[in-house]
XYZ file of C-alpha atoms in Angstrom:
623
model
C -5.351 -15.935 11.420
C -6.501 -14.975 15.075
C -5.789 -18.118 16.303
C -2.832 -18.199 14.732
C -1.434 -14.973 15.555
C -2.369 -15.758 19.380
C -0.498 -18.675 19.286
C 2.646 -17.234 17.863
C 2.695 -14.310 21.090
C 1.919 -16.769 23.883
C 4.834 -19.143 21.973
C 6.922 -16.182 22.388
C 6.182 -15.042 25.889
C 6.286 -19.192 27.103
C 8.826 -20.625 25.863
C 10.067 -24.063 26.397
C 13.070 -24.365 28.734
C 15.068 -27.593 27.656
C 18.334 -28.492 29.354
C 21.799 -29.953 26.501
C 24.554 -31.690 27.308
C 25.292 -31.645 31.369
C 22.021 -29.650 32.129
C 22.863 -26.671 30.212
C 19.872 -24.279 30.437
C 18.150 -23.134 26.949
C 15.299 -21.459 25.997
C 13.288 -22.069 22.876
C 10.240 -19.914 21.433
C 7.768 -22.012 20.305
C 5.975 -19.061 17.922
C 8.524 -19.563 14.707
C 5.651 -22.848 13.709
C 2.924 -19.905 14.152
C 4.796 -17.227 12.627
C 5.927 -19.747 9.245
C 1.869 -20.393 8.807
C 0.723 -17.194 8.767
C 3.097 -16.454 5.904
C 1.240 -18.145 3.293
C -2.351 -18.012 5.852
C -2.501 -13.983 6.173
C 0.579 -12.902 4.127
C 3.843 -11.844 5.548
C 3.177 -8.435 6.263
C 0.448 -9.535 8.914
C 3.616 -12.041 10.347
C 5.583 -9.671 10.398
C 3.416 -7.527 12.363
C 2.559 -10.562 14.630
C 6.549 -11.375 15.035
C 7.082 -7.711 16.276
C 4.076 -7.883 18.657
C 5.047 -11.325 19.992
C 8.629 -9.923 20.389
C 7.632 -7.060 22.122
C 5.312 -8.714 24.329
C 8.303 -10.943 25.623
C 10.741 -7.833 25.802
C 8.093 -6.394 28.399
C 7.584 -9.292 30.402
C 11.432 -9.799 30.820
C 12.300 -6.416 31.359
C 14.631 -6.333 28.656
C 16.478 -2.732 27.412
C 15.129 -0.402 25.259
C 18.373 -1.154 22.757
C 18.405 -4.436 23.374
C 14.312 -5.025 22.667
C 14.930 -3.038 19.474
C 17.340 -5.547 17.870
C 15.416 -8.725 18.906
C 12.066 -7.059 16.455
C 15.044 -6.119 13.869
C 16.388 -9.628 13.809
C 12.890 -11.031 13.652
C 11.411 -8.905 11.089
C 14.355 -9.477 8.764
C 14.363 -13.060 8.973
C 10.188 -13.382 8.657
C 10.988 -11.412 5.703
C 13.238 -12.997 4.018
C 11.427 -16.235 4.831
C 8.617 -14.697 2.702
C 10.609 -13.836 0.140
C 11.619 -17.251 -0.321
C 7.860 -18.766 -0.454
C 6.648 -16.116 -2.428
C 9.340 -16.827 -5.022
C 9.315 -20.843 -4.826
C 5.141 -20.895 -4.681
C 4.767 -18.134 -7.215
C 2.006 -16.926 -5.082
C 2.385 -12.977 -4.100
C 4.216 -11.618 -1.514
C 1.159 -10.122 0.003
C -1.520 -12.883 -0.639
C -2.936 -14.516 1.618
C -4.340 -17.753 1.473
C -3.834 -20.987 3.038
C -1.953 -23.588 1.679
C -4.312 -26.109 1.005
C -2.507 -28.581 -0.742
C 0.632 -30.522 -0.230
C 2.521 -29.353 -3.370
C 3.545 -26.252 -1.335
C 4.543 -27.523 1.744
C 8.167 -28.197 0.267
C 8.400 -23.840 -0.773
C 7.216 -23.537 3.166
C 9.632 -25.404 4.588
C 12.568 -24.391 2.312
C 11.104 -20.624 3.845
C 11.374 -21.999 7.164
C 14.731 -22.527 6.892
C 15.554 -19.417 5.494
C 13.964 -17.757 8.439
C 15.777 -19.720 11.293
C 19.411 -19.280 8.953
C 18.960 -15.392 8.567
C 18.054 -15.035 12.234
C 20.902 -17.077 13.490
C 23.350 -15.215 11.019
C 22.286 -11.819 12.428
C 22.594 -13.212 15.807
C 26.033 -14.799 15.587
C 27.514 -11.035 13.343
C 26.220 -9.337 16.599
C 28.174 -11.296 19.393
C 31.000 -11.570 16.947
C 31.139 -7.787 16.870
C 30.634 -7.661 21.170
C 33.105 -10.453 22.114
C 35.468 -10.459 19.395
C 35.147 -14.314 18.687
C 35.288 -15.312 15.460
C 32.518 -15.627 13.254
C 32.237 -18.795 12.158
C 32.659 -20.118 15.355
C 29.915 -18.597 16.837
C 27.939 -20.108 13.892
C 29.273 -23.509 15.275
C 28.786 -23.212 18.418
C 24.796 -23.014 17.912
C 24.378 -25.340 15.043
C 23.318 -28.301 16.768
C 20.745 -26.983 18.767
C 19.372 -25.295 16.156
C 19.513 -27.986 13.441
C 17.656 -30.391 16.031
C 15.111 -27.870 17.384
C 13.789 -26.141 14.329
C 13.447 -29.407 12.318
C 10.128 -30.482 14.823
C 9.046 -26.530 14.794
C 8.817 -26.137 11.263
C 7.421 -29.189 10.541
C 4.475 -28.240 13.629
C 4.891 -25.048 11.512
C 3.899 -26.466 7.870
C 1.377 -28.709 9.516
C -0.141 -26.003 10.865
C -0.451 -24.012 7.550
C -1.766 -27.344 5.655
C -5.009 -27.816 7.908
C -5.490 -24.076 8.369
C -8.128 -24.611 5.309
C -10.226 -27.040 8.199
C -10.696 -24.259 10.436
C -9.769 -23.036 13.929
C -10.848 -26.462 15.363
C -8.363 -28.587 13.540
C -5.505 -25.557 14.474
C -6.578 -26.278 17.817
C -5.694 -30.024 17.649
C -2.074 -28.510 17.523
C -2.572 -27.406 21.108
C -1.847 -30.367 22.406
C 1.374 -31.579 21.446
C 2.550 -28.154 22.534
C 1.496 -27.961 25.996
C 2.890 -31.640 26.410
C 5.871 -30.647 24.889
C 6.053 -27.697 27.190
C 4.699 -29.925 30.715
C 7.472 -32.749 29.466
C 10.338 -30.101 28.826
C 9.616 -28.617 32.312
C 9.569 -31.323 34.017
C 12.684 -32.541 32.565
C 14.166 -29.598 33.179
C 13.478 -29.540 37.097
C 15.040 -32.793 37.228
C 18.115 -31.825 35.462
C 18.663 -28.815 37.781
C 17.626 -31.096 40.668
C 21.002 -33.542 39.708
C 22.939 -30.854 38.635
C 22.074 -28.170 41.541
C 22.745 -28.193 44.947
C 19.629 -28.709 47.382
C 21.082 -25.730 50.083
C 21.897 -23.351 47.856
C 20.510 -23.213 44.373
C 24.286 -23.166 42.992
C 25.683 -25.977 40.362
C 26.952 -28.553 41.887
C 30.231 -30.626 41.322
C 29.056 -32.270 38.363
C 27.816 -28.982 37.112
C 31.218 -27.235 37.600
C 32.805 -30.280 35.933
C 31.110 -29.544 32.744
C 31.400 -25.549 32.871
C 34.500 -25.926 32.871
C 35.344 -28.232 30.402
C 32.905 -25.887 28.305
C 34.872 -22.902 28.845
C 38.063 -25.090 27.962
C 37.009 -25.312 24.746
C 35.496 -22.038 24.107
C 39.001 -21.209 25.696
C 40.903 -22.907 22.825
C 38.593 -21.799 20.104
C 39.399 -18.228 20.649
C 43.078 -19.076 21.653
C 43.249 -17.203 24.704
C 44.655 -18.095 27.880
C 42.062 -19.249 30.733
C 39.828 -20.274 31.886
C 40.552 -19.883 36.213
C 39.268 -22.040 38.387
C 39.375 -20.896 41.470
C 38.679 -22.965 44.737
C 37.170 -21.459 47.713
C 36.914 -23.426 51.291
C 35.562 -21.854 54.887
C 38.183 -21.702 57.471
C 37.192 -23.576 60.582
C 33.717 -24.580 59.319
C 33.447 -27.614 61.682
C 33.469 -25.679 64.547
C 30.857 -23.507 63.584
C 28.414 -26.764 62.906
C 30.207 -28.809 66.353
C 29.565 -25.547 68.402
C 25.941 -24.407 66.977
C 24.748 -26.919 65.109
C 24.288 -27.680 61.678
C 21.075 -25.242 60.882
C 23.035 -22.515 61.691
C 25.885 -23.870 59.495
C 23.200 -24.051 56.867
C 22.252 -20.193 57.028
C 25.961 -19.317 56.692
C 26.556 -21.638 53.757
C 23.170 -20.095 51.860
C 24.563 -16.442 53.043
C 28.057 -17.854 51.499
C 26.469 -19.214 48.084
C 24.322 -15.686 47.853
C 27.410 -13.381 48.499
C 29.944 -15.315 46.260
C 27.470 -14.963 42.781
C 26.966 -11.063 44.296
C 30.970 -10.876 44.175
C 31.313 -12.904 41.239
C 31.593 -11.286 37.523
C 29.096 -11.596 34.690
C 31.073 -14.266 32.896
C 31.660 -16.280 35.517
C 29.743 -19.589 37.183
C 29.813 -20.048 40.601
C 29.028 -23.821 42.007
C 29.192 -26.077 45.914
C 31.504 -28.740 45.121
C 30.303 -29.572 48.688
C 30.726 -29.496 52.467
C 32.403 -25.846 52.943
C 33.826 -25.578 49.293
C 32.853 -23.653 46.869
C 34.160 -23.043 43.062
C 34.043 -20.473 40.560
C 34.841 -20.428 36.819
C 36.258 -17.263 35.424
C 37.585 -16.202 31.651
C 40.387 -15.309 31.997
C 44.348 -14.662 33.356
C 46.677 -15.371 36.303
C 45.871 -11.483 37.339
C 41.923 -11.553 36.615
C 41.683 -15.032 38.568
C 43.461 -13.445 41.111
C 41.545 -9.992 41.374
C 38.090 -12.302 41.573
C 39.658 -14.417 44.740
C 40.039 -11.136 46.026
C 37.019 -9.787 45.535
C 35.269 -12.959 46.778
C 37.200 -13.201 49.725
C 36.149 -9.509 50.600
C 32.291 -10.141 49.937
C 33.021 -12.546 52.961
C 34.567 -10.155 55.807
C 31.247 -8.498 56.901
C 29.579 -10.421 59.792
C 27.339 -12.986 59.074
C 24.056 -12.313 61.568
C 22.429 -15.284 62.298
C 19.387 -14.073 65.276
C 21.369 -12.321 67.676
C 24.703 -13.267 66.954
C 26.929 -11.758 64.307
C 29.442 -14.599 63.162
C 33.057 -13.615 61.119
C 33.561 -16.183 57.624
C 36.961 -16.278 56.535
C 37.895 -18.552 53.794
C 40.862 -19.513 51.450
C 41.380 -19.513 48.141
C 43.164 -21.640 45.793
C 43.738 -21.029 42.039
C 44.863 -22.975 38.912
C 44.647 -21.128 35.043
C 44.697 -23.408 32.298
C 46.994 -24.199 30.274
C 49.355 -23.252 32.565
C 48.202 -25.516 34.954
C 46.263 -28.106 33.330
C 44.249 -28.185 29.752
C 41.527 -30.666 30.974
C 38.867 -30.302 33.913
C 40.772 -33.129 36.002
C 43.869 -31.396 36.318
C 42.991 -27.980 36.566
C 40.453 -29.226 39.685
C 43.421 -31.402 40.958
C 45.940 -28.241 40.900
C 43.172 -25.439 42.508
C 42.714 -28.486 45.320
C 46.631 -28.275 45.685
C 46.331 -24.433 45.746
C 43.984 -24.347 48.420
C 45.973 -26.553 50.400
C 48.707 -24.747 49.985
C 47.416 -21.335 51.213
C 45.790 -22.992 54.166
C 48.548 -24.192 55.609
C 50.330 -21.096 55.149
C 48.008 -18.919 56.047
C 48.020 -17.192 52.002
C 44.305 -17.076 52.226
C 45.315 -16.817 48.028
C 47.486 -19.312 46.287
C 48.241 -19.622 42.888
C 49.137 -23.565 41.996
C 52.544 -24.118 41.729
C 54.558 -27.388 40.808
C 56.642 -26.946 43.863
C 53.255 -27.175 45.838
C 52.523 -31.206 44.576
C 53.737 -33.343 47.694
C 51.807 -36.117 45.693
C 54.612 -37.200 43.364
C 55.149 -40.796 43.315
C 58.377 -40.034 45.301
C 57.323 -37.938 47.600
C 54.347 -40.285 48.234
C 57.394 -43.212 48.876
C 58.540 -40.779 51.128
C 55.339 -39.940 53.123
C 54.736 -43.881 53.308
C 58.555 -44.129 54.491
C 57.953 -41.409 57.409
C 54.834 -43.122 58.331
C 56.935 -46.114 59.189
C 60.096 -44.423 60.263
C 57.276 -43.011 62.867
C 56.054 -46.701 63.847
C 59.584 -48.376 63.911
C 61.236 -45.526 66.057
C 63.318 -44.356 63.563
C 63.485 -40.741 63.830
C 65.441 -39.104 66.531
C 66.211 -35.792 68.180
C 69.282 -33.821 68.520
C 70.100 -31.029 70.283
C 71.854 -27.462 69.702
C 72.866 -25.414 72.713
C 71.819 -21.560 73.054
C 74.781 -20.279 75.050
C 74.558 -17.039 77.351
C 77.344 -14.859 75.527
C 78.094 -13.085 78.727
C 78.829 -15.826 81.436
C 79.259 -19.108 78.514
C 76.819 -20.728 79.817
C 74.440 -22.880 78.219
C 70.821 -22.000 78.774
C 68.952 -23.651 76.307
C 69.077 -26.241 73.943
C 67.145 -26.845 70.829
C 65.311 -30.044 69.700
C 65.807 -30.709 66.104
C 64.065 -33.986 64.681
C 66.825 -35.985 62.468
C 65.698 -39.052 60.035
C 68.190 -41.756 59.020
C 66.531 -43.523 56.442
C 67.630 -47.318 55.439
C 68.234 -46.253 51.857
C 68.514 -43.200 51.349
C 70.577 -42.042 54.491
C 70.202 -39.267 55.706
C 66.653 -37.298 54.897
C 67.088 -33.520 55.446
C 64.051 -32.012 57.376
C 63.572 -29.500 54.523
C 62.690 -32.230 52.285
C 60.619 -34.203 54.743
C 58.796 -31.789 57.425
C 57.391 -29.955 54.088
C 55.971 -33.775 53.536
C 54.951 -33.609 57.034
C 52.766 -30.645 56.771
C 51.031 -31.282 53.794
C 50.041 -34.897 54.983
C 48.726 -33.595 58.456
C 51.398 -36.294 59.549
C 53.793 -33.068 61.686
C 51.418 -33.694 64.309
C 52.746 -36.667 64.692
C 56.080 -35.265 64.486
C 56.062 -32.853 66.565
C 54.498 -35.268 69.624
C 57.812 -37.334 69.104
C 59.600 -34.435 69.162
C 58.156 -32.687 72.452
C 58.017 -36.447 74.250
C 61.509 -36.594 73.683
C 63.009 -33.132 74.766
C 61.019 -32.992 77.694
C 62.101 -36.802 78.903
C 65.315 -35.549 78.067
C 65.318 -32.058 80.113
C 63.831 -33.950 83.172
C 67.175 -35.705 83.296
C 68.750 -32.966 82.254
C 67.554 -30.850 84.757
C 68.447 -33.239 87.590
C 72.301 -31.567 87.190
C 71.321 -28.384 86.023
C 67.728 -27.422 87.658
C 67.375 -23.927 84.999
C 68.281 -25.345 81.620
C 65.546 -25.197 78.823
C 64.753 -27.141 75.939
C 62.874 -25.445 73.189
C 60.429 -27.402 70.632
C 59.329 -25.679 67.183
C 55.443 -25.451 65.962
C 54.243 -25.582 62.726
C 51.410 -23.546 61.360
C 48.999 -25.720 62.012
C 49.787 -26.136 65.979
C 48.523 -22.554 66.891
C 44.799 -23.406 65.055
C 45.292 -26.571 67.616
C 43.015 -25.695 70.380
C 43.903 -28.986 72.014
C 47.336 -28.456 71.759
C 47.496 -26.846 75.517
C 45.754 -29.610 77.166
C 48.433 -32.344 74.880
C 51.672 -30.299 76.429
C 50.133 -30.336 79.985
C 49.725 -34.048 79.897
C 53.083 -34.616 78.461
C 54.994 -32.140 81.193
C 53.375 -34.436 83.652
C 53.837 -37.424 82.772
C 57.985 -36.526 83.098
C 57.387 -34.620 85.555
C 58.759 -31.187 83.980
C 57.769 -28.150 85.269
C 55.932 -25.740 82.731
C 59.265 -23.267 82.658
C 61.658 -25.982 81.374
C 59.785 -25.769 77.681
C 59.982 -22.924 75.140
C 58.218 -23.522 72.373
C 58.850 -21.470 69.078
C 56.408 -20.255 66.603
C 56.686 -18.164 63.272
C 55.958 -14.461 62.783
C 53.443 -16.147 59.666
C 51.685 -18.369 61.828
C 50.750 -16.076 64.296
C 49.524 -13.693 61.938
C 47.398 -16.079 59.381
C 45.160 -16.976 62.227
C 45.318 -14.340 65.168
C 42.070 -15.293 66.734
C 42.991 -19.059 67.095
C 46.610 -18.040 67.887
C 46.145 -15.609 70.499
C 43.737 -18.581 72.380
C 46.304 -21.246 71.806
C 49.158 -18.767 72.969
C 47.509 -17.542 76.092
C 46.086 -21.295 77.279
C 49.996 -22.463 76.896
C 51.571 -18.987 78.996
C 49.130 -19.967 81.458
C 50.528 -23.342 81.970
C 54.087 -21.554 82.445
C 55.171 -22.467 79.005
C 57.787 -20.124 77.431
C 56.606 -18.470 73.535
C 59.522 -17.668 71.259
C 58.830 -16.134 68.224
C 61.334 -17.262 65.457
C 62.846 -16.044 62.692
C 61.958 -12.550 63.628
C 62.588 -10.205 61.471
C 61.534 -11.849 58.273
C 57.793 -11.656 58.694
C 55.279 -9.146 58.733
C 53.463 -7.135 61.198
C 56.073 -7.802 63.994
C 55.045 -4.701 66.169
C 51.499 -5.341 66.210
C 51.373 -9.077 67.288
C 54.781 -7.844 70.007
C 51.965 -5.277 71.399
C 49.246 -7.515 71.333
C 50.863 -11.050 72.839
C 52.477 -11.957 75.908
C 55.773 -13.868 74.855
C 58.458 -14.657 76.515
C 61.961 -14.300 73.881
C 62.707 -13.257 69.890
C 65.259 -15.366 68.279
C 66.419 -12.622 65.313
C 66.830 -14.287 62.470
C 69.869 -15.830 61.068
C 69.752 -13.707 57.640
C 70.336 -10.285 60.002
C 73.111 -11.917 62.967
C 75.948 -14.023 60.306
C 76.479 -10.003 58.559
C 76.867 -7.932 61.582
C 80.130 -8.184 61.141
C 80.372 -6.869 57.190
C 76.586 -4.886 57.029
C 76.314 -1.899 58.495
C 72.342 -2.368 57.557
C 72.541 -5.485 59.216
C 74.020 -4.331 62.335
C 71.596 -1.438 62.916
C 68.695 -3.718 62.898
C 69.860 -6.748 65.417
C 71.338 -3.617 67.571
C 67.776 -2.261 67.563
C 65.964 -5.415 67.536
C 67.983 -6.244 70.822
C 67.275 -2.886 72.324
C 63.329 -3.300 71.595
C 63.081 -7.003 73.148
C 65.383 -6.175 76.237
C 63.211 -2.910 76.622
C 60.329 -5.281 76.601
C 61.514 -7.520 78.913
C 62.198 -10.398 76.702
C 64.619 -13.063 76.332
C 66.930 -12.328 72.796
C 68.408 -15.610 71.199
C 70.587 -14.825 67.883
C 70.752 -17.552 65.651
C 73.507 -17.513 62.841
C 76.350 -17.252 65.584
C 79.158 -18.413 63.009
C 82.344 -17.344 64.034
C 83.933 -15.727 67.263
C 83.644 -12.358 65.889
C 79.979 -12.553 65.571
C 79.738 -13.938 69.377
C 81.424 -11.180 70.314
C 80.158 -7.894 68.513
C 76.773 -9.587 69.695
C 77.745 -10.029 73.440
C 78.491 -6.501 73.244
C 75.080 -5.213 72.213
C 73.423 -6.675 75.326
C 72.018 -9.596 77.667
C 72.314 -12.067 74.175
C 71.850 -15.570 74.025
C 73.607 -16.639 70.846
C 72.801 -19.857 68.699
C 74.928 -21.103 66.256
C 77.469 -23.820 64.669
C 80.246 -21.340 66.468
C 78.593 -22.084 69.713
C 77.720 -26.073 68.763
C 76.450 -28.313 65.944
C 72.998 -30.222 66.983
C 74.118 -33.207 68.396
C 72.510 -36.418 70.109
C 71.895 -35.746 73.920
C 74.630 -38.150 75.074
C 76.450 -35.744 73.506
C 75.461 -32.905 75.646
C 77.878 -31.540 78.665
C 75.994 -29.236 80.506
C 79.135 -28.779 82.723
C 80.898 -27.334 79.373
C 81.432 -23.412 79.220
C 83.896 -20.660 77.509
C 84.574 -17.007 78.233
C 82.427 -15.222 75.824
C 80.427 -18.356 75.065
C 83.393 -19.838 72.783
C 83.245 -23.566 72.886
């Protein structure tokens, strides 16, 4: 009975760790054998005293609430029980006796009360979470049914072995030892080479594989309960490289533990947190578009205080892309495929947060034929630049002209850029662009310039330029190589680009101004946070945005803001360039507002430099 009841509390307090499925972590008790014998050994009052202590014993060790402790020697009692309930009534021996089985011809009443005991416990278990989560009942039954079926089979037959030799003494018990401590050495050690293929090395966290299967797993306990979710939700370091290129990859290491640590910090209690790898991290969350969301969010923030690594204090900012099923996807494949798309997405517009959306998926089979066509419209020379003139609405004079990248294609004639520079961007292939782009205006104003020795050309910049840190020294060489001075290029970036990445953009801003290259912002007006970034950069001209100039004439709303736009940049010192010039009445009303340089299908249509008369002016700037 000693031995017995020893066994049962140390089965209890150690249990066996065993990893289903994709290294899914379980625990399983290893007293139920212990606790079965002593039924018809000592009686089931004395097992169900030994259940309680056991119980009790491992609600101590694990630190487990008062409440919570309380139900687990409920549960247990119950089921021990009703367990001897069931052997008392099959064996006809007395509830209370005790006295060892002896003889084969009970074993069957045993193991029939074995069952009973594992069935009631998992019944109370599975009423209990159905009252917490709400899930339905018998689902919760199914959900465990396997593991249990499989399990408590070998543990009730240990069990009904046990209570057949019990009669031989504590020696033959003993025997038993065995096959449970290699079950437990062979469990653990399977189990540290599950986590080992299923973990990542760095950080402890689940790795790809890992997240592959959590997900998948909430997918289906998604669809069981018919509820929307579950969010996957993608989260990648900005800039990560440079931190390994500049200090080395140990450092990199630190941050990416102090990353892992941070995110399961952040992360909710129903949620899984995993390295896919590199600088990317996921998390799995139940739940909505909004919950998925509010956790980005939240994860996100965890990362804005300073990452100290000795004495230096290093900022993490990361991105975050998001895809819900089934909204986006009802398998594991699609919904990774559409977060990956996400993140893209609100990298290269600076979102930080992006929720998946069709209109995001360059990789459509057309749009893939159309990436593979630009690629060798690029290699033949078949894209080509035209140019629209910025005309001085005081004197008619053009100033300025800007470079606008046209593509004729064989086929389909021509390709509008807002079909293929959004191909461009996604690809990493405007880079490419944009060099044929600024190669091309500035051959162009060197000749230009050899008539008219003031005239500009002005190049646009995605996004992605200003996080170029090599993009100063690439316009130097290309200036010299024609043989341009620095003042003859403008080149325009967005209000959003600026902003995403202010650190990167400030750097890339300042190393260009200090060549003697001209910054326009464009399309001002229609981002964010104008005021700050106009206090904190040096630029050189705003170009107000076409949505503001084309109503001046029919807005009063409209009219207020260009007039004080104007009023702020000429106060400032900068250049003003009004796009949206349609008609002589807008060229006008502008003209009167200030020193304006308008821009607009009034003033010309982008046309091929042969084109191009610099010689050409109005009154007023009418053409």
């Amino acid at each position: 009975m000693v031995f017995l009841a020893i066994a049962a509390i140390i089965g209890e307090a150690k249990p066996i760790q065993l990893v289903l499925g994709d290294a899914e972590s379980r625990s399983l008790s290893t007293s139920a054998p212990f606790i079965l014998a002593l039924i018809p050994v000592a009686g089931v009052a004395a097992a169900v005293v030994v259940q309680i202590v056991a119980s009790l014993t491992d609600d101590i060790l694990q630190r487990r609430q008062v409440t919570k402790s309380m139900f687990n020697i409920a549960q247990y009692s119950l089921s021990v029980l009703a367990a001897g309930v069931v052997y008392s009534f099959l064996s006809g021996d007395s509830l209370l006796a005790a006295r060892p089985v002896g003889h084969v011809a009970s074993l069957g009443p045993l193991l029939v009360a074995g069952i009973t005991m594992v069935v009631v416990n998992w019944i109370l278990v599975a009423v209990v979470v159905t009252l917490a989560s709400g899930e339905r009942f018998l689902w919760v039954l199914r959900a465990d049914a396997q593991f249990l079926v499989i399990t408590h089979l070998v543990l009730l037959s240990v069990g009904a072995i046990a209570a057949d030799v019990a009669t031989d003494g504590v020696w033959v018990l003993a025997l038993l030892a065995g096959p449970v401590v290699a079950a437990h050495l062979f469990a653990a050690s399977g189990a540290r080479h599950a986590h080992d293929a299923t973990h990542d090395v760095l950080t402890g966290l689940g790795n790809r594989s890992f997240a592959g299967y959590r997900l998948s797993q909430a997918l289906t306990d998604a669809r069981n309960r018919h509820a929307d979710g579950p969010g996957l939700v993608l989260i990648d370091l900005d800039h990560f490289k440079d931190v390994n290129d500049t200090l080395g990859h140990p450092v990199g290491d630190i941050i990416l533990r102090e990353v892992g640590a941070r995110l399961v910090e952040a992360a909710p209690e129903d949620a899984s947190v995993h390295r896919l790898g590199g600088d990317e991290f996921a998390l799995i969350v139940e739940g909505d578009h909004a919950r998925s969301r509010d956790v980005a969010a939240n994860l996100l923030e965890a990362l804005e205080e300073p990452v100290k690594v000795d004495s230096l204090e290093l900022l993490v900012r990361a991105s975050a892309g998001i895809a819900v099923a089934p909204f986006h996807g009802s398998d594991s494949e699609s919904l990774m495929k559409h977060a990956d798309i996400a993140l893209y997405h609100a990298k290269v517009e600076r979102d930080r947060i992006s929720i998946y959306s069709p209109e995001f998926d360059v990789n459509t089979v057309e749009r893939l034929q159309l990436l593979a066509d630009l690629r060798g419209a690029l290699a033949a020379g078949d894209l080509h630049v035209v140019y629209q003139p910025q005309v001085d609405l005081h004197s008619g004079r053009t100033v300025a002209l800007e470079a606008l990248v046209r593509w004729q294609h064989p086929k389909r004639g021509n390709v509008p850029p807002d079909e293929f520079i959004p191909v461009a961007e996604n690809s990493g292939l405007i880079y490419t662009v944009t060099s044929f782009v600024l190669d091309s205006a500035i051959a162009q104003v060197a000749r230009w310039r050899e008539d008219v020795p003031d005239v500009r050309v002005a190049v646009n910049l995605s996004a992605r330029h200003l996080s170029d840190l090599g993009l100063p020294g690439q316009v130097d060489a290309v200036l010299k190589r024609h043989g341009v001075a620095a003042d003859a290029l403008v080149l325009e970036v967005t209000e959003t680009g600026i902003m995403a990445d202010a650190v990167r953009a400030d750097l890339v801003i300042k190393a260009l101004r200090d060549l003697g290259v001209a910054i326009a912002i464009d399309d001002y007006g229609t981002g964010n946070a104008s005021l700050s970034y106009l206090r904190r950069l040096e630029i050189d001209e705003l170009k107000v945005d076409r949505t503001f100039v084309s109503n001046i004439g029919s807005d009063d709303h409209d009219l207020i803001i260009v007039r004080s736009t104007i009023e702020l940049a000429l106060a400032l010192g900068l250049r003003v360039v009004a796009e949206g010039v349609e008609d002589a009445h807008t060229a006008d009303a502008l003209a009167r507002l200030g020193s304006v340089i308008g821009q607009g299908f009034h003033l010309g249509v982008p046309v091929p430099a042969s084109e191009i008369d610099l010689a050409v002016t109005t009154a007023k700037g009418r053409r």
